[in-house]
Amino acid sequence: MAKPRVSLTALTMAALMLASCGGGGGSTAGSGPVTVTPTPSPTPTPTASCGLSAQQAFAKSVIDEWYLFPNDVATNVNPASYSTVQDYIDALVAPARAQSKDRYFTYVTSIAEEEAYYSSGSSAGFGVRLTYDPSTQRVIIAEAYEGAPALAAGIDRGTQILAIGTSAANLRSVADIVASEGTAGITNALGPSDPGVTRLLRISDAGGTRDVSVTKADYNIDPVSDRYGAKVITEGGQSYGYINLRTFISSADDQLKDAFLNFRNQGITNVVVDLRYNGGGLVATAELFGDLLGRNRAASDVFSRTSFRASKSANDETHNFTPTAQSIAPTRIAFIGTGSTASASELVINGMLPWLGTNMTLVGSNTYGKPVGQIALDKSECDERMRVIAFSTGNASGPSDYFTGLAPKIANSCAAADDLDYPLGDVREASVRAAIDFLSGQSCTARIADASTGASAQAGRTRVTVEPEMLVPEKPRAAQRELPGLF
């Protein structure tokens, strides 16, 4: 079987709406997708080699050869009992899922769609991240992307969607939609992720309530926002670096280097790393992030470890810090995270923990909890990519097991709200404020005490809090796996 592409990707799946996340990436066996495809190609017409049974056989062969937990694969699964490849895969890995080792991380996706995303952030839609608060039944924009239709229509962070329709005649309130169809009704009402799909949205923001017509279009996600993605915050005679990475894709690499070079030139050693909505991405970009934070690390210092099952241990790899011309030597780091912070994002946080200890903190809420990653193996004639959990990640201290999130590993973690009333990167925003306070030497008033506020509770299909969640469709696209809440 061909050598795989390695990635870190989490998946929120099926009729479950929750704040979770993903991440794909390149590591030991490659650096992620290499073919640039601007838009997904049509799904091929099934042939003898591309029929359901052939696809099921391909999925089974990948699991048999590469699955990280070979002893947790069901052995009595009849492929003829399943009408889709994904349903068959879910049945095979059900024992691992029951132990929260594989929370819908093993799946099939489109090769063309995924490579278009990982190369440039290519996606189609309104270009917003949506949150839903079950206690108030409110849909609020968490983030809006530059160059996408929603922001061009005046919809930005903090905007509330009150009603959805295709015209003024059939606008339905969010409350009515949820009452009759549940939260899946919201994603259905927003329509398919195809260019040209138009919806009329009744919105409310600081400018009042109004109806806005927005048409979905193709756009590229800028991984580091030109508005707030990288900046220097000066306060009390001190300067702090702020970097907000939306997703780990290859187009982020030069942007990260530019941001850290600016920090280095200004002598900044205290940094806020905002990963609150970052579901992961390319391992190679995560390793670069670690290198940019490792100016004072020796060549023998370990940033991350990648470990496969025993039969594939030849693929194991250790990434030592490799400082670049742009790297800084951090004194203190405040990572901002939420339940949407996962995978490659967690790899970066975990990789820095042995080297900074109490001089770093996690601000916000507990992370998703995904110390494992996928490889990608393709059945190209079907435009089918098999993503299978194949390796675990660790740091300089050894293997990592943060399936319940990283907060329990960080003793001085600091609870803070994701304050949608203020822009990202604004010192008035609750999580940024708490992060700057930590960097300035102030103590935290509240810890992230409950690890179950991350994805551990989600694995059981329940939530222990009523905090706003990212809306996730039943069948997320590649971009939606990495950016939960994306529409």
XYZ file of C-alpha atoms in Angstrom:
487
model
C 0.000 0.000 0.000
C 1.248 3.516 -0.813
C 2.993 5.587 1.795
C 0.383 7.804 3.469
C -0.003 11.477 4.069
C 0.043 12.123 7.799
C -2.382 14.516 9.368
C -4.030 15.668 12.527
C -7.748 15.959 11.991
C -10.655 15.745 14.372
C -14.230 15.329 13.185
C -17.573 16.291 14.585
C -20.150 14.045 13.022
C -23.720 12.970 12.558
C -26.769 14.468 14.270
C -24.600 15.922 17.007
C -24.128 19.663 17.302
C -21.163 20.483 19.478
C -18.070 22.611 19.802
C -15.382 20.360 18.494
C -12.808 20.429 15.879
C -10.325 18.907 13.557
C -6.966 19.279 11.961
C -5.085 17.657 9.161
C -1.449 17.764 8.416
C 1.851 16.562 7.178
C 4.520 14.895 9.243
C 6.552 11.743 9.003
C 5.260 10.498 5.699
C 4.776 13.814 3.997
C 3.683 17.369 4.558
C 0.043 17.078 3.676
C -1.665 17.547 0.327
C 0.543 18.647 -2.525
C -1.919 18.926 -5.413
C -3.582 22.322 -5.686
C -7.158 22.017 -6.922
C -9.130 25.299 -6.823
C -12.527 23.621 -6.675
C -13.642 20.048 -5.934
C -14.078 17.816 -8.939
C -17.397 16.018 -9.458
C -17.800 12.656 -7.798
C -16.958 10.010 -10.452
C -19.659 7.737 -11.788
C -19.359 4.389 -9.944
C -17.508 1.669 -11.839
C -16.518 -1.857 -10.927
C -13.497 -0.478 -9.074
C -15.474 2.392 -7.572
C -18.618 0.668 -6.371
C -19.693 0.357 -2.761
C -18.131 -3.059 -2.150
C -14.799 -1.962 -3.640
C -14.776 1.174 -1.505
C -15.651 -0.824 1.600
C -12.831 -3.269 0.867
C -10.414 -0.370 0.459
C -11.490 1.149 3.791
C -11.121 -2.201 5.552
C -7.616 -2.730 4.117
C -6.513 0.691 5.357
C -7.862 0.016 8.850
C -6.279 -3.434 8.954
C -2.881 -2.078 8.009
C -2.714 1.300 9.739
C -5.327 1.736 12.494
C -3.648 2.868 15.707
C -5.817 0.627 17.873
C -5.854 -2.746 16.052
C -7.221 -4.548 19.096
C -10.216 -2.219 19.136
C -11.574 -3.013 15.668
C -14.783 -5.039 15.430
C -14.251 -8.426 13.791
C -17.847 -9.484 13.095
C -18.928 -6.666 10.772
C -20.666 -7.681 7.539
C -20.125 -4.998 4.856
C -23.305 -6.090 3.086
C -25.274 -4.762 6.053
C -24.233 -1.162 5.356
C -25.369 1.104 2.540
C -22.514 3.625 2.801
C -18.765 3.396 3.248
C -18.890 5.672 6.288
C -21.492 3.554 8.069
C -19.282 0.503 7.515
C -16.227 2.338 8.855
C -18.192 3.460 11.915
C -19.145 -0.132 12.651
C -15.537 -1.325 12.340
C -14.132 1.244 14.762
C -17.065 1.195 17.187
C -15.060 -0.532 19.973
C -12.423 2.234 19.925
C -15.141 4.879 19.814
C -16.787 3.376 22.867
C -13.534 4.080 24.734
C -13.386 7.676 23.404
C -10.229 6.876 21.435
C -11.771 7.592 18.038
C -14.544 10.175 18.165
C -15.440 10.019 14.466
C -11.816 10.698 13.507
C -11.748 7.883 10.907
C -13.706 8.733 7.785
C -13.782 9.109 3.996
C -13.701 12.438 2.228
C -13.106 13.993 -1.194
C -9.486 14.196 -2.344
C -10.082 17.281 -4.480
C -12.044 19.131 -1.812
C -9.530 18.420 0.918
C -6.480 19.374 -1.126
C -8.119 22.615 -2.234
C -8.600 23.467 1.437
C -5.164 22.483 2.737
C -3.286 24.285 -0.010
C -5.030 27.640 0.184
C -8.044 27.454 2.488
C -10.399 27.105 -0.474
C -14.021 26.879 0.602
C -17.496 27.912 -0.478
C -20.188 29.547 1.616
C -20.972 32.737 3.510
C -17.566 32.785 5.206
C -18.659 32.882 8.849
C -18.313 30.734 11.968
C -21.647 30.234 13.734
C -22.253 29.577 17.424
C -25.495 28.409 18.973
C -26.460 28.990 22.605
C -28.978 26.302 23.611
C -30.016 28.225 26.726
C -31.139 31.262 24.730
C -31.602 29.712 21.258
C -29.401 32.410 19.789
C -27.209 32.016 16.694
C -24.300 34.456 16.840
C -21.374 35.000 14.500
C -18.056 34.117 16.159
C -15.881 35.144 13.230
C -16.232 36.440 9.665
C -13.599 35.967 6.986
C -12.183 38.672 4.803
C -12.977 38.308 1.106
C -16.111 36.271 1.814
C -19.755 37.272 1.201
C -20.957 37.731 4.798
C -18.343 40.280 5.851
C -18.906 42.167 2.585
C -22.592 42.353 3.562
C -21.743 43.864 6.953
C -22.005 40.662 9.004
C -19.169 40.293 11.531
C -18.324 38.873 14.958
C -21.164 39.456 17.421
C -23.916 39.679 14.798
C -26.985 37.647 15.758
C -29.029 35.772 13.154
C -32.680 36.069 14.103
C -34.351 34.444 11.103
C -33.485 32.592 7.882
C -35.310 32.276 4.586
C -35.002 32.489 0.825
C -37.263 35.552 0.693
C -39.158 37.902 2.996
C -42.227 35.734 2.496
C -40.723 32.627 4.096
C -38.412 33.977 6.791
C -38.474 31.656 9.811
C -37.187 32.600 13.233
C -34.356 30.548 14.690
C -36.598 29.654 17.629
C -39.286 28.275 15.296
C -36.728 26.311 13.281
C -35.240 24.702 16.392
C -38.669 23.956 17.848
C -39.726 21.984 14.780
C -36.443 20.503 13.491
C -33.836 20.828 16.228
C -30.500 22.466 15.577
C -30.061 20.456 12.372
C -32.853 22.632 11.024
C -30.602 25.675 11.244
C -27.916 24.142 9.065
C -30.582 22.892 6.659
C -32.158 26.338 6.462
C -28.799 27.868 5.551
C -28.701 25.679 2.451
C -25.970 23.688 0.713
C -22.381 24.932 0.541
C -22.573 25.745 -3.148
C -21.695 29.010 -4.876
C -24.823 30.902 -5.902
C -27.017 29.727 -3.012
C -28.736 32.822 -1.614
C -30.395 33.284 1.769
C -32.187 36.202 3.346
C -30.995 36.669 6.925
C -32.617 38.840 9.548
C -29.726 40.034 11.671
C -29.185 42.179 14.722
C -26.023 44.044 15.687
C -24.926 47.428 16.996
C -26.509 49.006 13.926
C -29.944 47.593 14.700
C -32.121 44.896 13.133
C -32.319 44.497 9.369
C -32.727 41.957 6.591
C -29.662 41.146 4.484
C -29.474 38.993 1.358
C -26.220 37.010 1.136
C -25.097 34.744 -1.702
C -22.585 31.950 -1.099
C -19.382 32.084 -3.110
C -15.944 30.516 -3.374
C -13.293 32.201 -1.242
C -9.923 31.475 0.336
C -9.563 31.568 4.114
C -6.764 33.846 5.252
C -5.129 31.855 8.091
C -3.838 35.012 9.811
C -6.352 37.830 9.535
C -5.155 41.148 8.150
C -7.514 42.826 10.617
C -6.440 41.277 13.899
C -4.382 38.150 13.214
C -0.999 39.536 14.270
C -0.406 42.656 16.320
C 1.602 44.178 19.127
C -0.354 45.244 22.196
C 1.272 47.940 24.341
C -0.026 48.412 27.854
C 1.494 49.660 31.099
C 4.798 50.321 29.429
C 5.043 46.695 28.233
C 4.645 45.241 24.748
C 2.980 41.897 24.092
C 2.758 39.915 20.885
C -0.675 38.682 19.798
C -1.049 36.014 17.109
C -4.375 34.489 16.076
C -4.048 31.466 13.794
C -7.310 30.333 12.262
C -6.114 27.055 10.765
C -2.901 25.137 10.121
C -2.617 25.248 6.332
C 0.475 25.771 4.213
C -0.428 29.347 3.291
C -0.068 30.212 6.991
C 3.666 29.499 7.063
C 4.959 32.779 5.634
C 2.378 34.769 7.578
C 3.549 33.204 10.839
C 7.169 33.923 9.966
C 6.362 37.564 9.200
C 4.472 37.986 12.472
C 7.228 36.471 14.584
C 9.930 38.450 12.798
C 8.057 41.589 13.803
C 7.894 40.339 17.396
C 11.593 39.518 17.349
C 12.569 42.905 15.898
C 10.634 44.599 18.700
C 12.215 42.460 21.402
C 8.927 40.838 22.391
C 9.144 37.742 24.578
C 5.613 37.657 26.080
C 3.063 36.331 23.618
C -0.667 35.615 23.393
C -1.322 32.683 21.030
C -5.030 32.675 20.208
C -6.190 29.262 18.961
C -9.733 29.454 20.300
C -11.436 28.329 17.071
C -8.549 26.439 15.506
C -9.500 22.821 14.897
C -6.066 21.847 13.633
C -4.414 21.301 10.276
C -1.025 20.433 8.883
C 1.496 18.957 11.273
C 4.285 20.666 9.327
C 2.769 24.064 10.137
C 2.387 23.075 13.794
C 6.068 22.134 13.882
C 6.971 25.483 12.317
C 4.923 27.208 15.012
C 6.940 25.385 17.649
C 10.186 26.354 15.927
C 9.105 30.010 15.922
C 8.672 29.735 19.695
C 12.012 27.979 20.152
C 14.821 30.472 19.613
C 16.347 29.535 22.973
C 15.939 25.780 22.539
C 18.858 23.456 21.817
C 18.955 21.201 18.753
C 18.464 18.229 21.064
C 15.305 19.636 22.672
C 12.165 17.746 21.688
C 9.068 19.610 20.537
C 6.862 16.701 19.488
C 6.802 12.933 18.999
C 4.790 10.925 16.494
C 4.216 7.246 17.316
C 2.512 4.640 15.128
C 1.269 1.139 16.024
C 4.003 -1.434 16.666
C 3.872 -2.877 13.146
C 4.433 0.611 11.692
C 6.999 1.873 14.189
C 9.452 2.533 11.360
C 7.348 5.640 10.694
C 7.857 7.020 14.217
C 9.452 10.432 14.320
C 10.676 12.999 16.797
C 10.704 16.679 15.864
C 13.358 18.669 17.680
C 13.138 22.432 17.825
C 14.670 23.968 14.715
C 14.758 27.744 15.236
C 14.476 29.974 12.186
C 15.627 33.514 11.502
C 12.230 34.705 12.734
C 12.105 32.733 16.006
C 11.695 34.341 19.412
C 12.702 33.172 22.879
C 9.444 33.395 24.841
C 9.482 34.278 28.509
C 5.762 33.683 28.971
C 3.015 32.405 26.678
C -0.736 32.601 27.169
C -2.579 30.199 24.872
C -6.265 30.952 24.343
C -8.395 27.861 23.757
C -11.947 26.535 23.736
C -13.663 23.247 23.010
C -12.959 24.046 19.342
C -9.201 24.021 19.924
C -7.971 20.635 18.776
C -5.400 18.424 17.198
C -2.525 20.435 15.680
C -3.463 23.333 17.980
C -3.180 21.046 20.987
C 0.109 19.684 19.632
C 1.612 23.204 19.786
C 0.346 23.865 23.315
C 1.441 20.442 24.550
C 4.837 20.755 22.873
C 5.656 23.943 24.770
C 4.463 22.719 28.179
C 7.636 20.849 29.270
C 9.776 23.889 28.465
C 7.739 26.685 30.047
C 5.842 25.020 32.882
C 4.134 27.684 34.990
C 5.368 30.382 32.621
C 2.625 29.365 30.215
C -1.097 29.090 30.694
C -4.259 28.027 28.924
C -6.869 30.792 28.941
C -10.549 30.344 28.099
C -11.988 26.851 28.445
C -10.786 23.293 28.082
C -9.568 22.105 24.688
C -11.123 19.309 22.642
C -8.736 16.491 23.549
C -7.181 14.769 20.544
C -3.658 13.392 21.070
C -3.941 11.256 17.933
C -3.750 11.950 14.215
C -4.709 10.607 10.821
C -2.940 9.488 7.724
C -4.507 9.808 4.285
C -4.652 7.013 1.740
C -6.401 7.547 -1.574
C -8.622 5.618 -3.958
C -8.149 8.242 -6.621
C -10.498 6.825 -9.242
C -13.337 7.450 -6.780
C -12.116 10.870 -5.574
C -12.023 9.088 -2.212
C -9.562 9.746 0.574
C -9.495 7.531 3.629
C -8.551 9.356 6.806
C -7.645 6.845 9.497
C -6.332 7.319 13.027
C -2.813 5.941 12.751
C -0.538 7.702 15.246
C -0.396 9.343 18.639
C 1.399 12.543 19.536
C 3.560 13.380 22.515
C 6.032 15.950 23.798
C 9.455 15.977 25.439
C 7.983 14.304 28.524
C 6.833 11.307 26.482
C 3.481 10.024 25.183
C 0.424 12.197 25.761
C -3.058 11.123 26.780
C -5.120 14.305 26.897
C -8.291 12.745 25.523
C -10.186 14.870 28.065
C -8.507 18.092 26.975
C -5.336 19.908 27.988
C -6.661 21.877 30.954
C -5.903 19.081 33.468
C -2.269 19.143 32.290
C -1.879 22.886 32.882
C -2.070 23.631 36.584
C -2.397 27.401 36.232
C -5.029 27.402 33.494
C -7.331 30.411 33.611
C -11.059 30.361 32.843
C -12.362 33.197 30.705
C -15.304 33.813 28.419
C -15.240 34.008 24.647
C -16.701 37.516 24.619
C -18.494 37.961 21.314
C -19.240 41.613 22.107
C -15.667 42.571 21.230
C -13.416 41.910 18.241
C -10.759 39.233 18.419
C -7.455 40.681 19.576
C -9.172 43.502 21.487
C -7.852 43.927 25.046
C -11.442 44.433 26.235
C -12.371 40.912 25.092
C -12.480 38.647 28.154
C -10.000 35.977 27.033
C -7.491 38.462 25.630
C -7.791 40.478 28.851
C -7.073 37.401 30.987
C -4.136 36.462 28.744
C -2.525 39.903 29.006
C -3.075 39.874 32.771
C -1.186 36.583 33.014
C 1.686 37.861 30.895
C 1.938 40.969 33.076
C 2.309 38.851 36.203
C -1.203 39.056 37.607
C -2.806 35.982 39.116
C -5.842 34.286 37.602
C -9.124 34.557 39.488
C -10.669 31.308 38.220
C -9.177 28.058 36.929
C -10.444 25.821 34.154
C -11.419 23.230 36.697
C -13.746 20.898 34.818
C -11.970 18.866 32.137
C -15.301 17.452 30.986
C -16.242 20.789 29.413
C -14.088 19.657 26.501
C -14.925 16.848 24.126
C -14.902 14.106 26.756
C -18.490 14.957 27.557
C -19.303 15.206 23.877
C -18.175 11.631 23.298
C -21.160 10.512 25.359
C -23.452 12.764 23.343
C -24.051 15.026 26.356
C -22.864 18.416 27.483
C -22.134 19.417 31.055
C -22.375 23.118 30.291
C -24.703 25.293 28.254
C -21.931 27.409 26.765
C -22.418 28.416 23.125
C -21.435 25.654 20.718
C -20.218 25.716 17.166
C -22.891 24.643 14.713
C -21.780 21.598 12.741
C -23.665 20.052 9.804
C -24.369 16.336 9.717
C -21.916 15.821 6.857
C -19.142 18.417 7.223
C -16.916 19.371 4.312
C -13.125 19.347 4.608
C -13.020 22.987 5.687
C -15.777 22.402 8.257
C -13.812 19.579 9.871
C -10.938 21.977 10.511
C -13.088 25.026 11.209
C -16.150 23.872 13.179
C -19.035 26.267 12.773
C -18.020 27.285 9.250
C -20.825 28.153 6.838
